[in-house]
Short mmCIF file of C-alpha atoms in Angstrom, two decimals:
data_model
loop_
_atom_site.label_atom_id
_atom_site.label_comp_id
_atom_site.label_asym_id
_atom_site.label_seq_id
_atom_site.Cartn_x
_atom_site.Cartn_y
_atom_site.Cartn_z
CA UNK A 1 -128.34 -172.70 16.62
CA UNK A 2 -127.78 -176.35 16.17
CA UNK A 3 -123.89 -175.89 16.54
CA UNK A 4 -122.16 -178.61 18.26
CA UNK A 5 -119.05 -177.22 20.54
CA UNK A 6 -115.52 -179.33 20.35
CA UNK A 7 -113.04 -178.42 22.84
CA UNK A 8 -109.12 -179.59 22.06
CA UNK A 9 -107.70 -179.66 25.52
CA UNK A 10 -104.50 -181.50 24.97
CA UNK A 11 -103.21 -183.59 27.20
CA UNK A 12 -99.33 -183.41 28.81
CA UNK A 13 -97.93 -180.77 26.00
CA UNK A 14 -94.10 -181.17 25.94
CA UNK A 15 -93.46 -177.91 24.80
CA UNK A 16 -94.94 -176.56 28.37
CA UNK A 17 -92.68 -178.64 30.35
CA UNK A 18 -91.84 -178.80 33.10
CA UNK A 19 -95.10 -177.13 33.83
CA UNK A 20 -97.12 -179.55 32.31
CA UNK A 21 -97.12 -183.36 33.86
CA UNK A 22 -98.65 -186.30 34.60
CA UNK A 23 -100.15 -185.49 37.40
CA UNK A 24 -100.84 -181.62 35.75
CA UNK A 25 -102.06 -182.07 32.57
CA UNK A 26 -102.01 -178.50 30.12
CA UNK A 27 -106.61 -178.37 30.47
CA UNK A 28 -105.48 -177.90 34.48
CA UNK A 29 -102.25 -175.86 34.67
CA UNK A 30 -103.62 -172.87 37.14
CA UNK A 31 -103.71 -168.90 34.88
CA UNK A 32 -104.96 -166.99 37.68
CA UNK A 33 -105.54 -169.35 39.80
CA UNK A 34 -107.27 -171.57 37.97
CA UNK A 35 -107.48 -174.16 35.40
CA UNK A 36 -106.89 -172.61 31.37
CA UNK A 37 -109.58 -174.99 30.53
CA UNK A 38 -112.20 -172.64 32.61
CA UNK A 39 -111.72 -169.97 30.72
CA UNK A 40 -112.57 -171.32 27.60
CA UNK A 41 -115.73 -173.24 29.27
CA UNK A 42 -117.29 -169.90 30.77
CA UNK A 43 -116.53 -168.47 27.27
CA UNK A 44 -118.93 -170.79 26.30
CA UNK A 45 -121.51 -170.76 28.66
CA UNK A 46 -122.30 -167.08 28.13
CA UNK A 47 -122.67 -167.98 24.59
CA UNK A 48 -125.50 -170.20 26.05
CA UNK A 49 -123.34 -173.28 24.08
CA UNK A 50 -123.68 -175.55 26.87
CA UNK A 51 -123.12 -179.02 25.55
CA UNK A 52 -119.81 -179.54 24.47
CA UNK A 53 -116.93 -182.57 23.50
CA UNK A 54 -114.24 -181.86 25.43
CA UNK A 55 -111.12 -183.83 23.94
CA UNK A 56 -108.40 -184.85 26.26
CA UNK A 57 -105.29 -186.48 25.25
CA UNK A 58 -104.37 -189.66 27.31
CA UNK A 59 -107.01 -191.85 29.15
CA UNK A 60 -105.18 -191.11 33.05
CA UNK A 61 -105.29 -186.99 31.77
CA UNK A 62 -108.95 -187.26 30.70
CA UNK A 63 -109.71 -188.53 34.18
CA UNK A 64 -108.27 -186.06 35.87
CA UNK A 65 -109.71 -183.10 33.31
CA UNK A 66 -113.22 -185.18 33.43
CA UNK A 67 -112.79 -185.14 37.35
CA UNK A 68 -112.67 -181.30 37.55
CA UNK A 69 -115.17 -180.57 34.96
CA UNK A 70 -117.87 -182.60 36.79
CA UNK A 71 -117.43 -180.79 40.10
CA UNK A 72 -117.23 -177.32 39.25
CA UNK A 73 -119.71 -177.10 36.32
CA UNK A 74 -122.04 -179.64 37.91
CA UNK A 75 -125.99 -178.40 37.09
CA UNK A 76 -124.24 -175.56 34.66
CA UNK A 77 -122.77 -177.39 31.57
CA UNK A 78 -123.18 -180.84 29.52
CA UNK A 79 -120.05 -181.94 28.77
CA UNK A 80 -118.70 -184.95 27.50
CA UNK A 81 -114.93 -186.03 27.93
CA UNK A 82 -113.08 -188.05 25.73
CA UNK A 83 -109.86 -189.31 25.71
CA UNK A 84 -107.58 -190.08 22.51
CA UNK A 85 -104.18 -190.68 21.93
CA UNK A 86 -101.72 -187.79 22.39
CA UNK A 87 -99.77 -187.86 19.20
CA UNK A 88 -103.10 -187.88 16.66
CA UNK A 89 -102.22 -183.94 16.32
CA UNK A 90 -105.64 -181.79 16.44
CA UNK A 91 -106.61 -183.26 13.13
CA UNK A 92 -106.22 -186.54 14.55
CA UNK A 93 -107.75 -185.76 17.85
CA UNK A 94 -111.41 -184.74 15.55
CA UNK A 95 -111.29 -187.73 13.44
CA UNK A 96 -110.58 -189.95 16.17
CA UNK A 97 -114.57 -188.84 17.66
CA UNK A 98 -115.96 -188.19 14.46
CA UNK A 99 -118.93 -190.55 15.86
CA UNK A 100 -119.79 -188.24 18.07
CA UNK A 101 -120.12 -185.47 15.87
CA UNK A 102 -123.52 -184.97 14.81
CA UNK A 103 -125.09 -181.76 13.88
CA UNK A 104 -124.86 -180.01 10.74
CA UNK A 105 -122.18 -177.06 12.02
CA UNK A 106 -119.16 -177.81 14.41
CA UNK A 107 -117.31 -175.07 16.66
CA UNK A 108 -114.03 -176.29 17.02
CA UNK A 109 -112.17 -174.01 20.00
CA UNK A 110 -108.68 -175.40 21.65
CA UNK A 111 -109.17 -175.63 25.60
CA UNK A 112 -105.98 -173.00 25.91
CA UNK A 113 -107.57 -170.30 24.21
CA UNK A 114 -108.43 -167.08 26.97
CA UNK A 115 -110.04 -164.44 25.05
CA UNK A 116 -113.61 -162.41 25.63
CA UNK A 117 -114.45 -163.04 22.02
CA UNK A 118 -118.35 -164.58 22.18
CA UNK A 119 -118.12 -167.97 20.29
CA UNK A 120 -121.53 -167.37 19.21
CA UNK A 121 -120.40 -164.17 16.71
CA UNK A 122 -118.50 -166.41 15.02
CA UNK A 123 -120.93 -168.87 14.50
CA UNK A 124 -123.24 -166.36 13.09
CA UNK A 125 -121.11 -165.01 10.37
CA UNK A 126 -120.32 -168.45 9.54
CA UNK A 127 -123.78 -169.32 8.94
CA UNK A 128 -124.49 -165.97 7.43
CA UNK A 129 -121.91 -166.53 4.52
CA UNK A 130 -123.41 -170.43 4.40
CA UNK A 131 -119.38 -171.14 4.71
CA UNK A 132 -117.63 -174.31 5.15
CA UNK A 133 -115.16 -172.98 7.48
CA UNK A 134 -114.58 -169.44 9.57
CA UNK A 135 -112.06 -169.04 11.19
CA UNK A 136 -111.43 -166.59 14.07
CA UNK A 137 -108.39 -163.93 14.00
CA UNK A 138 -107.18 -161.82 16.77
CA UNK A 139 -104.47 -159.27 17.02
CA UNK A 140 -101.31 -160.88 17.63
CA UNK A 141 -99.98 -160.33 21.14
CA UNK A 142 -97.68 -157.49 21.97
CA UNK A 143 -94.65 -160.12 22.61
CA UNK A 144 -94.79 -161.60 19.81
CA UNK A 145 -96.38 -164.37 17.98
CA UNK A 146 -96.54 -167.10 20.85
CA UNK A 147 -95.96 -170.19 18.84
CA UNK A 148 -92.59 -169.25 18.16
CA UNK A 149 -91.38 -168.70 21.44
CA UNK A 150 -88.40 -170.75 23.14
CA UNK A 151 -89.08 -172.38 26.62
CA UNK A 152 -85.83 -171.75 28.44
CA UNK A 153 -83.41 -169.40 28.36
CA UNK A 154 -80.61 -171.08 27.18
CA UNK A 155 -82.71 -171.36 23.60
CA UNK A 156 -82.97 -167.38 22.69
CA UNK A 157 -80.25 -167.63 19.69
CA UNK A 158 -81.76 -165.44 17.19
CA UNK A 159 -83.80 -167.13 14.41
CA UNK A 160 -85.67 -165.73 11.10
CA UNK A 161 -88.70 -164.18 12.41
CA UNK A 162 -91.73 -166.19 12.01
CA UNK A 163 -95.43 -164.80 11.28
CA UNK A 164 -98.96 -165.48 10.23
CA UNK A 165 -99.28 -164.64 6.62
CA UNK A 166 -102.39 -163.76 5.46
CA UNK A 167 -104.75 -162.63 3.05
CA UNK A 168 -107.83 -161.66 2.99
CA UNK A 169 -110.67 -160.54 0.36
CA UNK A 170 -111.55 -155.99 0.52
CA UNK A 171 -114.54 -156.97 2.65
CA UNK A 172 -112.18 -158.82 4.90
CA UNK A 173 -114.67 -161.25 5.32
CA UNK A 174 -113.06 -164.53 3.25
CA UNK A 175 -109.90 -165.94 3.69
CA UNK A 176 -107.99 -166.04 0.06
CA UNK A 177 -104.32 -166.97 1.54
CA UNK A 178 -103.07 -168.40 4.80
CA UNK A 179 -99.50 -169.89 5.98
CA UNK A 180 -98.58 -170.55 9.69
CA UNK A 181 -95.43 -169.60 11.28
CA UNK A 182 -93.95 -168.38 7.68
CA UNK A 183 -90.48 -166.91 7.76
CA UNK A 184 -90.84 -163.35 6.79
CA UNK A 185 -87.80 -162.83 4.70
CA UNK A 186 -89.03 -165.77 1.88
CA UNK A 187 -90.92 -165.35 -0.83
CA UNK A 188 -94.70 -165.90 -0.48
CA UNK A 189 -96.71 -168.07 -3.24
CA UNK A 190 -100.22 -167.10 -3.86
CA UNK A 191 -102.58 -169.25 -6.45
CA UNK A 192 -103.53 -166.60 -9.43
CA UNK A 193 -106.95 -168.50 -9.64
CA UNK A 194 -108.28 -166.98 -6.17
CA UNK A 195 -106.32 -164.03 -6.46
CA UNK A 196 -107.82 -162.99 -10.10
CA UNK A 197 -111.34 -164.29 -8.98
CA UNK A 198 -110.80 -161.58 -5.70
CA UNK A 199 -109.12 -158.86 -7.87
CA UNK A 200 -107.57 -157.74 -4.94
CA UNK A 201 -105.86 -159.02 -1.77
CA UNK A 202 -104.74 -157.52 1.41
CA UNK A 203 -101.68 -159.24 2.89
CA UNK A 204 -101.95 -158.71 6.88
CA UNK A 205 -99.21 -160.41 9.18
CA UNK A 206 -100.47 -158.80 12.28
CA UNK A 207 -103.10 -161.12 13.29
CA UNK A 208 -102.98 -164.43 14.93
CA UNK A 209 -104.95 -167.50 14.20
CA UNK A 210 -107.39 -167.94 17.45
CA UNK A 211 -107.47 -171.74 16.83
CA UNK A 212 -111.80 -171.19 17.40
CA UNK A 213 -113.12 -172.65 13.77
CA UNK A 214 -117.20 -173.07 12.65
CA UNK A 215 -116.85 -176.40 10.14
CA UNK A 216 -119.95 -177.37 8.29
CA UNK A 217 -119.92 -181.17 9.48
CA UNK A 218 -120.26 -183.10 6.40
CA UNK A 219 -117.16 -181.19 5.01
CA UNK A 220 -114.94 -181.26 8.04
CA UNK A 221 -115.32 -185.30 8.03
CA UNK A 222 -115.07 -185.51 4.28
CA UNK A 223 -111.34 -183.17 4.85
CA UNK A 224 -110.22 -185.39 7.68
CA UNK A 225 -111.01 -189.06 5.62
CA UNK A 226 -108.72 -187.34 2.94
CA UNK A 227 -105.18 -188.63 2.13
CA UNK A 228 -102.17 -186.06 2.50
CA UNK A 229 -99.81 -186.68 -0.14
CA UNK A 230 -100.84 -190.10 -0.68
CA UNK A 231 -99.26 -191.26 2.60
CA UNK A 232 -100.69 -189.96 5.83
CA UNK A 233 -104.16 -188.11 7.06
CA UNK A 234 -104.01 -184.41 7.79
CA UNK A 235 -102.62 -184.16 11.43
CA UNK A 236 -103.52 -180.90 11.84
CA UNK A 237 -106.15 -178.23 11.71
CA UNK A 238 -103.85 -175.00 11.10
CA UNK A 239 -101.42 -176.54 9.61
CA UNK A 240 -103.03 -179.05 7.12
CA UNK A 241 -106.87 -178.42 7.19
CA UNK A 242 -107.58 -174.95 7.08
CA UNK A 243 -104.77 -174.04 4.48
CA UNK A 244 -106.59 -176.96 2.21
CA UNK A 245 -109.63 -175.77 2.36
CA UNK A 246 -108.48 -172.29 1.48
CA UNK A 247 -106.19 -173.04 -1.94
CA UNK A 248 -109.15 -175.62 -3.41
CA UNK A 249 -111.93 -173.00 -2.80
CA UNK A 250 -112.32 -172.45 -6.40
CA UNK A 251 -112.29 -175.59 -7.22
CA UNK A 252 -113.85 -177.54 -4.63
CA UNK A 253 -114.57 -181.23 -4.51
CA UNK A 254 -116.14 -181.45 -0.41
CA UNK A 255 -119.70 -179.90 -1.35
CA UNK A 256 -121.65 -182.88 -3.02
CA UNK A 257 -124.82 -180.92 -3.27
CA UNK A 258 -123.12 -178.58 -6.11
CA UNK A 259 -122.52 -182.14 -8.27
CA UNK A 260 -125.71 -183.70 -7.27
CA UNK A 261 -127.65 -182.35 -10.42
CA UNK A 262 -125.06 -182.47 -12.78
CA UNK A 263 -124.52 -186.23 -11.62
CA UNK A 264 -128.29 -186.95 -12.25
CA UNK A 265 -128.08 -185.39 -15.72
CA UNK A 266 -125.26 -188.20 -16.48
CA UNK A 267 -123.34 -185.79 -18.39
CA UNK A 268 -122.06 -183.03 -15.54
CA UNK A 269 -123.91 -180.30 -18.03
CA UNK A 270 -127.09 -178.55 -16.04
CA UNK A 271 -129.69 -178.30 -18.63
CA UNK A 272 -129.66 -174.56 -19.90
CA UNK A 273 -133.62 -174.38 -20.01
CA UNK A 274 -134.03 -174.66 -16.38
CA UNK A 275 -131.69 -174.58 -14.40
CA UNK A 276 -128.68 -172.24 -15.88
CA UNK A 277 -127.31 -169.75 -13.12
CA UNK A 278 -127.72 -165.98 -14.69
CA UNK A 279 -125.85 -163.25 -13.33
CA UNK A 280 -129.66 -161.28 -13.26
CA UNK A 281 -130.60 -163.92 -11.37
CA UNK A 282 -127.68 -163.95 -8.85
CA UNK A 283 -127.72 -160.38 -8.11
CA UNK A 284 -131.74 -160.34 -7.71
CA UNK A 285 -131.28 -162.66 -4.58
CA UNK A 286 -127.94 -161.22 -3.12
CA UNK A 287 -127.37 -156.94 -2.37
CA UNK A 288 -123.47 -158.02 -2.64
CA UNK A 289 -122.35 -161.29 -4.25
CA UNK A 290 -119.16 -162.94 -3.04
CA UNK A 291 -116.60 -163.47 -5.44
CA UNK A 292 -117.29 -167.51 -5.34
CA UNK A 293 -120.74 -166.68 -6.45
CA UNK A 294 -119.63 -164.53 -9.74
CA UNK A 295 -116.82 -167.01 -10.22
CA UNK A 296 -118.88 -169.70 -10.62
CA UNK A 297 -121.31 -167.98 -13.20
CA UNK A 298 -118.32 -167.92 -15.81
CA UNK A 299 -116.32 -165.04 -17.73
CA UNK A 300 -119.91 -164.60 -19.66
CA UNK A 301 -122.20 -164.08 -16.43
CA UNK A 302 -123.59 -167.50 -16.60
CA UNK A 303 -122.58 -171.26 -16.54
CA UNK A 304 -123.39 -174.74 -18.54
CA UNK A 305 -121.55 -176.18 -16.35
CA UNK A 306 -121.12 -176.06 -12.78
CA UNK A 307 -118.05 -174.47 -11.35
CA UNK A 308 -117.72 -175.98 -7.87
CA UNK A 309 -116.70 -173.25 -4.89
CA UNK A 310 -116.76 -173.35 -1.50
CA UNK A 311 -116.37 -169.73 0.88
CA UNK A 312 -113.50 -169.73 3.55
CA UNK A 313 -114.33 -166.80 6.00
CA UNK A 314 -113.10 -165.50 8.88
CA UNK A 315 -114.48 -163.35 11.69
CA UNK A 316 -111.85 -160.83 12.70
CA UNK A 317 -111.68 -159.67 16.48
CA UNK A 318 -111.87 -155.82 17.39
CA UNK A 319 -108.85 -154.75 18.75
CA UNK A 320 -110.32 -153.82 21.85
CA UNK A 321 -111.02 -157.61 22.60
CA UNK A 322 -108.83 -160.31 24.47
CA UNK A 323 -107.21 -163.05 22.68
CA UNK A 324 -104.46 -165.31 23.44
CA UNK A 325 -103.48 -168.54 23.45
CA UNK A 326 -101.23 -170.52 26.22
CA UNK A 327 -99.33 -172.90 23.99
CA UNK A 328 -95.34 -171.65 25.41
CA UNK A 329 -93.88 -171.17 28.50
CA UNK A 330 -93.47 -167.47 27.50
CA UNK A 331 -97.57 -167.17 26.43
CA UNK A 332 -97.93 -168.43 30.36
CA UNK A 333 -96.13 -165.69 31.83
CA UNK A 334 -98.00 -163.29 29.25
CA UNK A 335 -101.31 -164.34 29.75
CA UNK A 336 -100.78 -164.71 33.56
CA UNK A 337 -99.63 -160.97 34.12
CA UNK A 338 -102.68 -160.03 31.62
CA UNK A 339 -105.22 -161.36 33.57
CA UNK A 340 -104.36 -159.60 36.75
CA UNK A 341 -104.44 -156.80 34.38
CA UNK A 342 -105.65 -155.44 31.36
CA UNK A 343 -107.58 -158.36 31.30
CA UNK A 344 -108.36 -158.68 34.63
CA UNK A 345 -112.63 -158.91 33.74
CA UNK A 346 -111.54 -162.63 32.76
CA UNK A 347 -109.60 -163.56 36.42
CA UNK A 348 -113.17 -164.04 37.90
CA UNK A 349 -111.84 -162.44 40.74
CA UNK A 350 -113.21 -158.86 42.61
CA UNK A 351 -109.87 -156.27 43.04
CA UNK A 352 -109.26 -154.29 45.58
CA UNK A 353 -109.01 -149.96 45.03
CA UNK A 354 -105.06 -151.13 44.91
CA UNK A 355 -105.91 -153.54 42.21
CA UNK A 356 -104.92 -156.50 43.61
CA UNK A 357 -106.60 -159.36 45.12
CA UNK A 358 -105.79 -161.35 48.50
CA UNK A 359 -108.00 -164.08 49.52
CA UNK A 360 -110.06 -163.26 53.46
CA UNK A 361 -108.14 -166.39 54.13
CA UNK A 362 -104.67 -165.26 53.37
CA UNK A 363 -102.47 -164.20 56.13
CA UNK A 364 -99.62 -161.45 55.43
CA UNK A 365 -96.87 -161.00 57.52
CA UNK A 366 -95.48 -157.70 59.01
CA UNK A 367 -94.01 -154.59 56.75
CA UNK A 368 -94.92 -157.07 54.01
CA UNK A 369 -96.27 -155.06 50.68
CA UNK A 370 -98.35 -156.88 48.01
CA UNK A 371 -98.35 -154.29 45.22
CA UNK A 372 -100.82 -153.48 42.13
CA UNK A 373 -101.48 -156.52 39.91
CA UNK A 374 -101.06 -159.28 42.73
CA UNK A 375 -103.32 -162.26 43.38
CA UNK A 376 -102.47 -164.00 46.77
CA UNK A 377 -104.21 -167.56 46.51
CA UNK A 378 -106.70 -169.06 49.52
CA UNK A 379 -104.81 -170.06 52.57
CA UNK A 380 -101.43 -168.62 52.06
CA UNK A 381 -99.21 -167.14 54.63
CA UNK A 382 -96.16 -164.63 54.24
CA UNK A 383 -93.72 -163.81 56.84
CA UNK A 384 -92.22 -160.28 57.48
CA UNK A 385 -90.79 -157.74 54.82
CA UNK A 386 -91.93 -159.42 52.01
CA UNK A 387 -92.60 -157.75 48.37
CA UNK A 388 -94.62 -159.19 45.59
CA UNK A 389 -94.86 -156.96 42.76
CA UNK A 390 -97.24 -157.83 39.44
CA UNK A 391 -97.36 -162.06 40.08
CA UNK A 392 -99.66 -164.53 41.15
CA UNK A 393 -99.15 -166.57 44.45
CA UNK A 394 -101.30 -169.82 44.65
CA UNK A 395 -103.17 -171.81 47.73
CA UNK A 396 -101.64 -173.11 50.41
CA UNK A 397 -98.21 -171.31 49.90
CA UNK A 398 -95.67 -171.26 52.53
CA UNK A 399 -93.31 -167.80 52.36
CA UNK A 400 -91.03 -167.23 54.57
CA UNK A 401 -89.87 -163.49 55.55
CA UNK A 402 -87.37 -160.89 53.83
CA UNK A 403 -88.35 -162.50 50.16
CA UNK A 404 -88.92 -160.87 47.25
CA UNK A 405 -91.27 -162.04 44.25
CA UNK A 406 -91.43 -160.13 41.01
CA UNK A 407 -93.29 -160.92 37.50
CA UNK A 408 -93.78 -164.45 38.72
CA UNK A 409 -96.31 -167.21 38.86
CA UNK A 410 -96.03 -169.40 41.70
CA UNK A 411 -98.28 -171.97 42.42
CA UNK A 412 -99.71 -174.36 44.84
CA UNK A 413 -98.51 -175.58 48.11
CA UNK A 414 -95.16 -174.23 47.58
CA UNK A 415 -92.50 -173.28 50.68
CA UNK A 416 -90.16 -170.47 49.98
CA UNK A 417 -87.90 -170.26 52.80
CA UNK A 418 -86.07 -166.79 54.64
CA UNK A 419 -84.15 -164.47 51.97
CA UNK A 420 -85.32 -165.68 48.79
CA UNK A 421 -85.69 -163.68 45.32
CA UNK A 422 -87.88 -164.94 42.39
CA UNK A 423 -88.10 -163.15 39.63
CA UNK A 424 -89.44 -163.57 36.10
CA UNK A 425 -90.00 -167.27 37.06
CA UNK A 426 -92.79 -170.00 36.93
CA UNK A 427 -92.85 -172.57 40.11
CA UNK A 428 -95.09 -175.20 40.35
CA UNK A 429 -96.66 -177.13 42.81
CA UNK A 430 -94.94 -178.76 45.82
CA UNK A 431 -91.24 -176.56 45.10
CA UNK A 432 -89.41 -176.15 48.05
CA UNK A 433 -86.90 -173.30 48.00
CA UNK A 434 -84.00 -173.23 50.54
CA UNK A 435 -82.66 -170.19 52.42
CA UNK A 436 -81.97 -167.52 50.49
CA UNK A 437 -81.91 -169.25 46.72
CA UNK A 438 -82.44 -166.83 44.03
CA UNK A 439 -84.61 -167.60 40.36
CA UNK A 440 -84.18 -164.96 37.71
CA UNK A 441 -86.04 -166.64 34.47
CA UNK A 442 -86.32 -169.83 35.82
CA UNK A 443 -89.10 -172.85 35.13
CA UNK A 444 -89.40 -174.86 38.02
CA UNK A 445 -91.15 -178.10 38.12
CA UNK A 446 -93.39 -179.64 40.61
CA UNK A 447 -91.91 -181.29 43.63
CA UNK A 448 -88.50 -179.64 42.79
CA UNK A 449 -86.33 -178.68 45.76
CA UNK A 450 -83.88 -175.45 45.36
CA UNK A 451 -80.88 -175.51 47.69
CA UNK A 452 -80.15 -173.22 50.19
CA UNK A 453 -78.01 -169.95 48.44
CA UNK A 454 -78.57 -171.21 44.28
CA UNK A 455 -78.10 -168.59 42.01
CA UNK A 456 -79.85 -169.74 38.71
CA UNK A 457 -80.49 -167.59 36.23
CA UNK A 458 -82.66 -168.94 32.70
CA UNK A 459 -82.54 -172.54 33.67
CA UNK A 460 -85.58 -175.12 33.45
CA UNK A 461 -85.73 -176.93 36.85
CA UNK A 462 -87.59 -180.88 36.98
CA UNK A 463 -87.15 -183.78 39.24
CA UNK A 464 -85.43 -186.75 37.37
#
């Protein structure tokens, strides 16, 4: 298909502390037991897109990201890593290896993306529509848009709801409109040019931008050279690229090809005798023209001179498909409880008939009930009258007896002593929790240690 395959993997995300570290950067925090950045990578590989960039911010986090790659995809994927700065933004991040980038059509997919969406169906209807950009949309998840989402609980003061506007042409193929994390309750501006050229637009602020964009090459590195308001590069794709793209579609200056001739003819008029686009003509070639197509031919159904368009489409998901992305604390937990259950084909793992999944290796204690939607990672042990209801327990995990775990992710190689309760929590690697401590809402970071009999409630937890 000649499409290369770009994979954004960030680096040490701040807004996913204290989850995300040095020494766990966001391509390697565990959903299910393992990395985000495999999800996205087996995506790919039933697409049969097997030779991919994979972008890593930092030098000591592409190491570590390269490291893991290279051992469990060894003789199954080509992959490249690269490291850039963190701060570049995902603008930034492409510009940064535009070197590398070679073929004519880019897939551009951000390494925290778990979905069952096949890559390769939105390449298609990109190069179906000969577009310069598609972009993939998904339902938004149940809980709420996820970029939005505080990462403690000391930060849930109300605030103006935030959505995805956008609109979209009656075949819901092009993109006419799109603004990121708009408040709802403002007033919306949308450019009359597109909008008269459509005749119609639907307005949809239930879907969510999948961050999984087909460029055409040559217009994706013309985009990034450009200058935003005279002073800085566009930093980023959702924010700066794809909205440009969409409000100069009528009016494009990226496509050289559609100036070429009039260049040659020194006066930007195409000589009528020969090469004058007819409406008869137009309609001939095409069962259903686009509305670039008849906007370009002119008010009369044909054009002296060249009217310069570009499409925007997008390739919406069916609503019986998996999309998220992790890019909160709250789109962890989310996307961690999904995938021990109605997502559960992505976990990779086999359930049981009680649909849960304990590792041969695990050892479970006495009285001690793991309930639906549980994984139980390789080599952990749990004492007597435990209860894990709908969470994920990592490798190596200590647990002592009489403690409770509910909605929770906890990770690797943590000890959780006698009498403990976590519920609604996230703890990471290496956590030590004392007799009888108790986590309602809690973030916990790696290393931490929880003395004996805490009561924390919606606190974020990290070694200083």
């Amino acid at each position: 298909m000649d499409f290369q395959v770009v994979v954004l993997a960030g680096g040490t995300s701040k807004n996913l502390a204290p989850l995300v570290s040095k020494e766990v950067p966001k391509a390697l925090l565990p959903v299910g037991n393992r990395p985000v950045v495999s999800y996205v990578l087996d995506l790919l590989e039933q697409s049969n897109l097997k030779d991919i960039i994979v972008v890593v911010g930092g030098a000591d986090a592409a190491v570590k990201v390269g490291g893991w790659i290279s051992s469990a995809y060894v003789d199954r994927l080509r992959v490249e890593v690269v490291a850039v700065p963190e701060d570049k933004g995902t603008a930034g991040a492409l510009r940064a290896i535009s070197r590398y980038l070679t073929a004519s059509d880019i897939l551009v997919v951000s390494g925290d993306l778990v979905c069952d969406v096949p890559p390769g169906a939105v390449a298609a209807a990109h190069r179906r529509h000969d577009a310069v950009v598609t972009a993939m949309l998904c339902s938004t998840p149940i809980s709420g848009s996820t970029e939005s989402v505080s990462s403690s609980g000391k930060d849930k003061a109300k605030k103006p709801a935030r959505r995805n506007i956008i609109g979209l042409d009656v075949t819901k193929q092009f993109l006419l409109h799109i603004a990121a994390g708009t408040e709802v309750n403002k007033d919306m501006r949308v450019q009359k040019s597109i909008l008269r050229a459509a005749g119609q637009m639907e307005i949809r602020t239930d879907l969510m931008d999948a961050h999984l964009y087909a460029f055409k090459r040559s217009v994706l590195q013309e985009v990034l050279d450009k200058d935003l308001d005279q002073k800085e590069k566009f930093r980023s794709l959702k924010q700066d690229v794809l909205p440009y793209l969409v409000r100069t579609q009528l009016r494009s200056d990226v496509l050289a090809n559609v100036t070429l001739q009039a260049e040659e003819n020194g006066n930007g008029m195409l000589p009528s005798h020969k090469n004058q686009v007819m409406l008869s003509q137009l309609l001939a070639n095409a069962s259903t023209p686009s509305f670039h197509e008849l906007f370009a031919l002119g008010p009369n159904g044909f054009a002296r001179t060249a009217r310069k368009t570009h499409k925007c489409c997008v390739y919406i998901a069916s609503n019986d498909k998996y999309c998220a992305r992790l890019n909160s604390i709250q789109a962890y937990s989310d996307i961690n409880r999904d995938v021990i259950g109605e997502a559960s084909h992505l976990s990779g793992y086999t359930f049981s008939p009680q649909h849960n999944s304990i590792h041969p290796s695990a050892e479970i204690g006495s009285k001690t009930t793991v309930g639906p939607y549980c994984i139980i990672g390789e080599g952990s042990q749990m004492g007597d009258k435990c209860s894990v209801k709908r969470s994920v327990i990592g490798r190596h995990c200590r647990i002592g007896s009489n403690v409770k775990i509910v909605n929770s992710v906890v990770l690797n190689h943590i000890t959780i002593s006698d009498g403990c309760s976590i519920q609604s929590s996230v703890i990471c690697s290496n956590v030590q929790l004392q007799e009888r401590a108790i986590l309602k809402d809690c973030q916990v970071g790696a290393g931490y240690v929880v003395t004996a009999g805490s009561e924390i409630k919606g606190e974020s937890l990290a070694k200083k």
